[in-house]
Short mmCIF file of C-alpha atoms in Angstrom, two decimals:
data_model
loop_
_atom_site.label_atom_id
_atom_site.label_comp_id
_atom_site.label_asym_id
_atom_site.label_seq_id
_atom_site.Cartn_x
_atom_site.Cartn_y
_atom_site.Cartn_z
CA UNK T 3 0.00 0.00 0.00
CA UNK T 4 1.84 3.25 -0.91
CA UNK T 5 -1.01 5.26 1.55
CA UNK T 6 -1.65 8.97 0.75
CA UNK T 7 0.38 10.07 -2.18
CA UNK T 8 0.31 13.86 -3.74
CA UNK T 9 1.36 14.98 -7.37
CA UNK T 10 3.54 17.00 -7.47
CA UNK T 11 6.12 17.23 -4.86
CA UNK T 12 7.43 21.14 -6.10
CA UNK T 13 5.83 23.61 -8.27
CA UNK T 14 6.68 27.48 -8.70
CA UNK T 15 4.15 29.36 -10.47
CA UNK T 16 3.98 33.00 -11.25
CA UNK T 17 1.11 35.55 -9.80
CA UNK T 18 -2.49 34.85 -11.74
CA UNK T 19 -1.50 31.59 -12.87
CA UNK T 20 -3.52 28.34 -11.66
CA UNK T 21 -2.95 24.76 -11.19
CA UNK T 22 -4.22 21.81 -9.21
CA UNK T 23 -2.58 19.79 -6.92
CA UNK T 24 -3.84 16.07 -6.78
CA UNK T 25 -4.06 14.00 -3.25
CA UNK T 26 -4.37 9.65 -3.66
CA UNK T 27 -5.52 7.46 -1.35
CA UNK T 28 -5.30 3.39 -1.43
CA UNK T 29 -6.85 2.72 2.19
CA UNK T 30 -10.43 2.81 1.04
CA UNK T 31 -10.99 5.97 3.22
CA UNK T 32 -13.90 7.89 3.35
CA UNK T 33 -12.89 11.18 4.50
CA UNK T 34 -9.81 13.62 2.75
CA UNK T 35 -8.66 16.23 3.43
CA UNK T 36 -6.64 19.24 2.45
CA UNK T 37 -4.24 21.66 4.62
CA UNK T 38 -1.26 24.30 4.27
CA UNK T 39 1.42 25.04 6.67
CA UNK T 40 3.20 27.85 6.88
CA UNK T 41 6.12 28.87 9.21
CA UNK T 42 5.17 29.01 12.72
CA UNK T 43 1.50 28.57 11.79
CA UNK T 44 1.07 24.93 12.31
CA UNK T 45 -1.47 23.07 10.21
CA UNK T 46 -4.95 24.98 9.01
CA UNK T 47 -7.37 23.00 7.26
CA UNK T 48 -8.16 24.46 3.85
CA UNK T 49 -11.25 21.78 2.77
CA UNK T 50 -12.06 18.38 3.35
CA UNK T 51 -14.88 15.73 1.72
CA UNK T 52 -16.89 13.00 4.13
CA UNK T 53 -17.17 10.93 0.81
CA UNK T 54 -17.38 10.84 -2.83
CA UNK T 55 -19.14 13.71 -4.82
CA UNK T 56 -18.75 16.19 -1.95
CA UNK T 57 -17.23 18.86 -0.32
CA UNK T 58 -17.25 21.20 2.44
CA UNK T 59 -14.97 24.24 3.75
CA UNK T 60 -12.25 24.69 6.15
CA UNK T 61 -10.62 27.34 8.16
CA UNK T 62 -8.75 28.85 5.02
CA UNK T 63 -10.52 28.14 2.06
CA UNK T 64 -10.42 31.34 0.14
CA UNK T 65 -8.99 31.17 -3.13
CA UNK T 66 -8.83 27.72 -3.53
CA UNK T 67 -11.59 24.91 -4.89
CA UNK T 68 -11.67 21.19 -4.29
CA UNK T 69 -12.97 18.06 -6.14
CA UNK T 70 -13.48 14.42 -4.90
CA UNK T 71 -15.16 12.55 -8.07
CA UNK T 72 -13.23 9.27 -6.96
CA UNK T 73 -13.58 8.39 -4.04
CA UNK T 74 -9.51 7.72 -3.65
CA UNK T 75 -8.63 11.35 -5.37
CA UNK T 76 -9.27 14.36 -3.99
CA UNK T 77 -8.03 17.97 -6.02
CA UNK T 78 -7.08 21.26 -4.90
CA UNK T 79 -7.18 24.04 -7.38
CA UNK T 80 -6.09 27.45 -7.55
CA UNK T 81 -7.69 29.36 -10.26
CA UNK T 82 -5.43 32.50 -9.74
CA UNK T 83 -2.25 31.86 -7.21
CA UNK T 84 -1.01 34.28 -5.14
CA UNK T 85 1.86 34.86 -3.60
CA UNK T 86 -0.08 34.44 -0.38
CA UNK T 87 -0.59 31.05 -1.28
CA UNK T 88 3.17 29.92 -1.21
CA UNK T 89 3.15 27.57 1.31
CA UNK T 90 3.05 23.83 1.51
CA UNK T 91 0.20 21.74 1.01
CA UNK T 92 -0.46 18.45 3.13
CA UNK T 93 -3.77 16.06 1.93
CA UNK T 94 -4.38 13.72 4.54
CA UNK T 95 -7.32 11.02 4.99
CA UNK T 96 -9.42 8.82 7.51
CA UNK T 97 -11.59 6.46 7.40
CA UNK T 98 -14.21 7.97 9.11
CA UNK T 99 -14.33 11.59 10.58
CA UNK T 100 -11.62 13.12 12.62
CA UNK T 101 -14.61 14.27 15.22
CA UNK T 102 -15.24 10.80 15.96
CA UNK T 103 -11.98 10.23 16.47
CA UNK T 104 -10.60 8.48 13.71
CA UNK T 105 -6.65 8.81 13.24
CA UNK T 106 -5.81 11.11 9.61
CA UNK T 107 -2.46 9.72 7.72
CA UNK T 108 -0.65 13.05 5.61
CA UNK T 109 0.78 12.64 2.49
CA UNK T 110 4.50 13.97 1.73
CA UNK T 111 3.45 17.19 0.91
CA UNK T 112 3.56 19.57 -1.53
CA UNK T 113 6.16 22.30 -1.24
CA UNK T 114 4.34 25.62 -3.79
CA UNK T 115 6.20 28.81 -4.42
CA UNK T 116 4.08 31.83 -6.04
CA UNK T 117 5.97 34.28 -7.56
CA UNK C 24 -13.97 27.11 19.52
CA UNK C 25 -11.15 25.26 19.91
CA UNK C 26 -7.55 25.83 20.52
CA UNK C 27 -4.38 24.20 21.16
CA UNK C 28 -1.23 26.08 22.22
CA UNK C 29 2.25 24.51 22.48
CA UNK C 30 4.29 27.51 24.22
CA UNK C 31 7.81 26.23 23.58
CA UNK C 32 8.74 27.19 20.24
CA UNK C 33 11.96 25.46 20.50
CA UNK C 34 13.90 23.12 22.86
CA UNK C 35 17.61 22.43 22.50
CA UNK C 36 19.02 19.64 24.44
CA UNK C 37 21.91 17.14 24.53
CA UNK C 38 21.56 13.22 23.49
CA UNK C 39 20.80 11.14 26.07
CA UNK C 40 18.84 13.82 28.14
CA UNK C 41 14.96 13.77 29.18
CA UNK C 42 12.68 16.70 27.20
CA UNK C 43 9.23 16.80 28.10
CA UNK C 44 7.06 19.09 25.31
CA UNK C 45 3.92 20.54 26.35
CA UNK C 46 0.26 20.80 24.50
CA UNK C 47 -2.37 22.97 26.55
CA UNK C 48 -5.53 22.89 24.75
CA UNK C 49 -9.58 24.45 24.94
CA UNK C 50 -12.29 23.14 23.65
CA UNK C 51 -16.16 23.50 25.43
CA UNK C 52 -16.60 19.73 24.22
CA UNK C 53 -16.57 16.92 26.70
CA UNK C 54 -16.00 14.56 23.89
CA UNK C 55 -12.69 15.57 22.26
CA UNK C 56 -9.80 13.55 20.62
CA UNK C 57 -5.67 14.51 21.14
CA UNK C 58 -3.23 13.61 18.88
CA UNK C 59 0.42 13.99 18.39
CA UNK C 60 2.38 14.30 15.22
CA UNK C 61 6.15 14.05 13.95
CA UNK C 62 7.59 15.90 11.54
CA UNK C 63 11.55 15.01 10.76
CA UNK C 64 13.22 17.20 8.22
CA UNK C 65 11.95 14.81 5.45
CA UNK C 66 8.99 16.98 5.74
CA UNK C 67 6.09 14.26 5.85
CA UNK C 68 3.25 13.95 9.65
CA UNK C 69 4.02 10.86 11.43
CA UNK C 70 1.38 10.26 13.47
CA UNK C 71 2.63 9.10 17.16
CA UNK C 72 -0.81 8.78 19.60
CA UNK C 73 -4.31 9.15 19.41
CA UNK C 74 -6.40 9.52 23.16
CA UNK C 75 -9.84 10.08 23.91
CA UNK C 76 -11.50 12.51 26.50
CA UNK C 77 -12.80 9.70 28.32
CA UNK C 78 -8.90 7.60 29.24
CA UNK C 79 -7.06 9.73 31.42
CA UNK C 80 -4.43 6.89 31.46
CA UNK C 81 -1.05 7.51 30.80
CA UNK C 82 0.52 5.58 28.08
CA UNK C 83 4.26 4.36 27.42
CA UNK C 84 5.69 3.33 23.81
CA UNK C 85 9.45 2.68 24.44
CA UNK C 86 11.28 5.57 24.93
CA UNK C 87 7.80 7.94 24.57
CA UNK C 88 5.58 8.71 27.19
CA UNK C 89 2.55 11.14 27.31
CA UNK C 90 0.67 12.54 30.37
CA UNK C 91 -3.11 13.98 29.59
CA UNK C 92 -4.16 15.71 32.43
CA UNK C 93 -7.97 16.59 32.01
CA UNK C 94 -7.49 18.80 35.35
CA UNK C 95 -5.00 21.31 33.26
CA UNK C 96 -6.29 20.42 29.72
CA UNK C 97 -3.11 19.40 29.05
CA UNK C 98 -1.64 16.56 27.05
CA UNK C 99 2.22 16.51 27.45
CA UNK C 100 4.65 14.29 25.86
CA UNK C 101 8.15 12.86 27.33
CA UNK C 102 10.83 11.10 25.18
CA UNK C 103 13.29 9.39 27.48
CA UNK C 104 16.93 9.49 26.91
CA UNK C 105 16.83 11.25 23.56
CA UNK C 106 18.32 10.68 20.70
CA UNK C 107 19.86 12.69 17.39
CA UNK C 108 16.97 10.74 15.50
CA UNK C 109 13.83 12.06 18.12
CA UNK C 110 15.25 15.65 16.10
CA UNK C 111 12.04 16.96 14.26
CA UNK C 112 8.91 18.91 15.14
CA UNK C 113 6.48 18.12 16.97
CA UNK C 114 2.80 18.96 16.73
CA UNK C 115 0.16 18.50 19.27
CA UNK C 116 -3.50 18.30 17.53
CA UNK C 117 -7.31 18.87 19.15
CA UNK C 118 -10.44 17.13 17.29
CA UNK C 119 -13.87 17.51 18.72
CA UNK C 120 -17.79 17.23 17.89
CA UNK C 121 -17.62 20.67 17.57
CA UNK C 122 -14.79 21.15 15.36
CA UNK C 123 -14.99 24.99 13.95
CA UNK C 124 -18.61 24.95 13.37
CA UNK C 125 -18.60 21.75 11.44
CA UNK C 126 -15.25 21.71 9.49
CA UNK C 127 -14.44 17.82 10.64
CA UNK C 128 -10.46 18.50 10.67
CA UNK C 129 -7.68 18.70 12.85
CA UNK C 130 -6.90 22.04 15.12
CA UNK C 131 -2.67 21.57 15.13
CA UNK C 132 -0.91 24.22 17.29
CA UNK C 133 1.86 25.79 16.14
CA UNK C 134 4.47 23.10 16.77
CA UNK C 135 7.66 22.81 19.10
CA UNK C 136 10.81 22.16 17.06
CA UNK C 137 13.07 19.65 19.12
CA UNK C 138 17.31 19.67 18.50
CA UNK C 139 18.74 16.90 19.69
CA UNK C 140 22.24 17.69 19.81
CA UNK C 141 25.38 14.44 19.46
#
C-alpha cells in the first residue's frame, strides 16, 4: 500500500497563474482532506470531503476549490495563485471523521512557491 | 472554539537527556480527541498517539511517554533518553464534535521544534 500520495512534490508558479494539486488514497478511506502550513503557523485546514461527490470548507478556504469525483482522489485548485498562497500543502485522509476520532495519515506534501 | 497552544517554540538539548514538550488545549466539548504528530526534516506527519477525552491513562511506547491531564487540559509528551533521530517537530492536535462549526479537521498548534544535539 503506498497510503496517501500527492502529485507534485514542487511547483513554482507565477502571480495569476492556476494549477491543481492532486491527493491519492489506497486505504479505502472515506474522509480527505486538504491543509497548508506555513512557518510558525502549524497546520490549518483548507477543505475536506466525508465521501465521494462532496465537499465542504475549512478554516482557510479562500482562493482555492476542491474536487473528490473518486472516491480515492481528492483535487485542490487554484484558479489565480497568489503569492499568499506559497506555502506547503499536506492532503491527509481517515476512514471515518476526525470528530469521531478516527486517526488522519498526511501525504509527503507539496512544497508551492508563487511568484 | 477550539484551541491548542504549544508555548515552547523550541527546545535544544543534549543526546541522552529527558525533554518533556507541552500541549495545553480548549475546547467546550466533553467529547474531544488529542493527537500527536512528527515531523523530521523529510517533511512528511508521522502520526505518534491518538487519546480520547474519556482515558485519562497515561501511556508508554518505548522511549515515549505522554501525560493527559484533564485537570489542566493538558496533554504533554516525554521522550526518554533522547536521541539525534527524536530531532524533528512536533505537533500537538485537538479534534472535537464541535470542530470549527462543522469543518471535521484537525486544530494543530503551532508546533515545538526539538534539536537533539550528538
Amino acid at each position: 500500500n503506498a497510503g496517501v500520495t500527492q502529485t507534485p512534490k514542487f511547483r513554482v508558479l507565477k502571480t495569476g497563474q492556476s494549477m491543481t494539486l492532486l491527493c491519492a488514497q489506497d486505504m479505502n478511506h472515506e474522509y480527505m482532506y486538504w491543509y497548508r502550513q506555513d512557518p510558525g503557523m502549524g497546520l490549518r485546514l483548507i477543505h475536506y470531503s466525508v465521501g465521494e461527490g462532496t465537499t465542504a470548507k475549512g478554516e482557510v478556504p479562500d482562493g482555492y476549490n476542491v474536487s473528490r469525483l473518486k472516491k480515492q482522489n481528492f483535487l485542490l485548485g487554484l484558479e489565480s495563485a497568489a503569492p499568499s498562497q506559497t506555502s506547503v500543502y499536506f492532503c491527509a485522509s481517515s476512514y471515518s471523521g476526525t470528530s469521531g476520532g478516527d486517526t488522519q495519515y498526511f501525504g509527503p506534501g507539496t512544497r508551492l512557491t508563487v511568484l | 472554539a477550539q484551541k491548542v497552544t504549544q508555548a515552547q517554540t523550541e527546545i535544544s538539548v543534549v543526546e541522552k537527556e529527558d525533554v518533556t514538550l507541552d500541549c495545553v488545549y480548549e475546547t467546550r466539548d466533553t467529547t474531544y480527541y488529542l493527537f500527536w504528530y512528527k515531523q523530521p526534516p523529510s517533511g512528511e506527519l508521522v502520526f505518534l498517539i491518538r487519546r480520547n477525552s474519556f482515558d485519562e491513562q497515561n501511556e508508554i511506547s518505548g522511549r515515549y511517554s505522554w501525560n493527559f491531564q484533564k485537570s489542566t487540559s493538558s496533554f504533554n509528551f516525554t521522550i526518554t533518553a533522547s536521541q539525534v533521530v527524536d530531532s524533528a517537530v512536533y505537533f500537538c492536535a485537538l479534534s472535537d464534535v464541535d470542530s470549527g462549526g462543522g469543518a471535521d479537521g484537525l486544530t494543530f498548534g503551532k508546533g515545538t521544534h526539538l534539536i537533539i544535539q550528538p
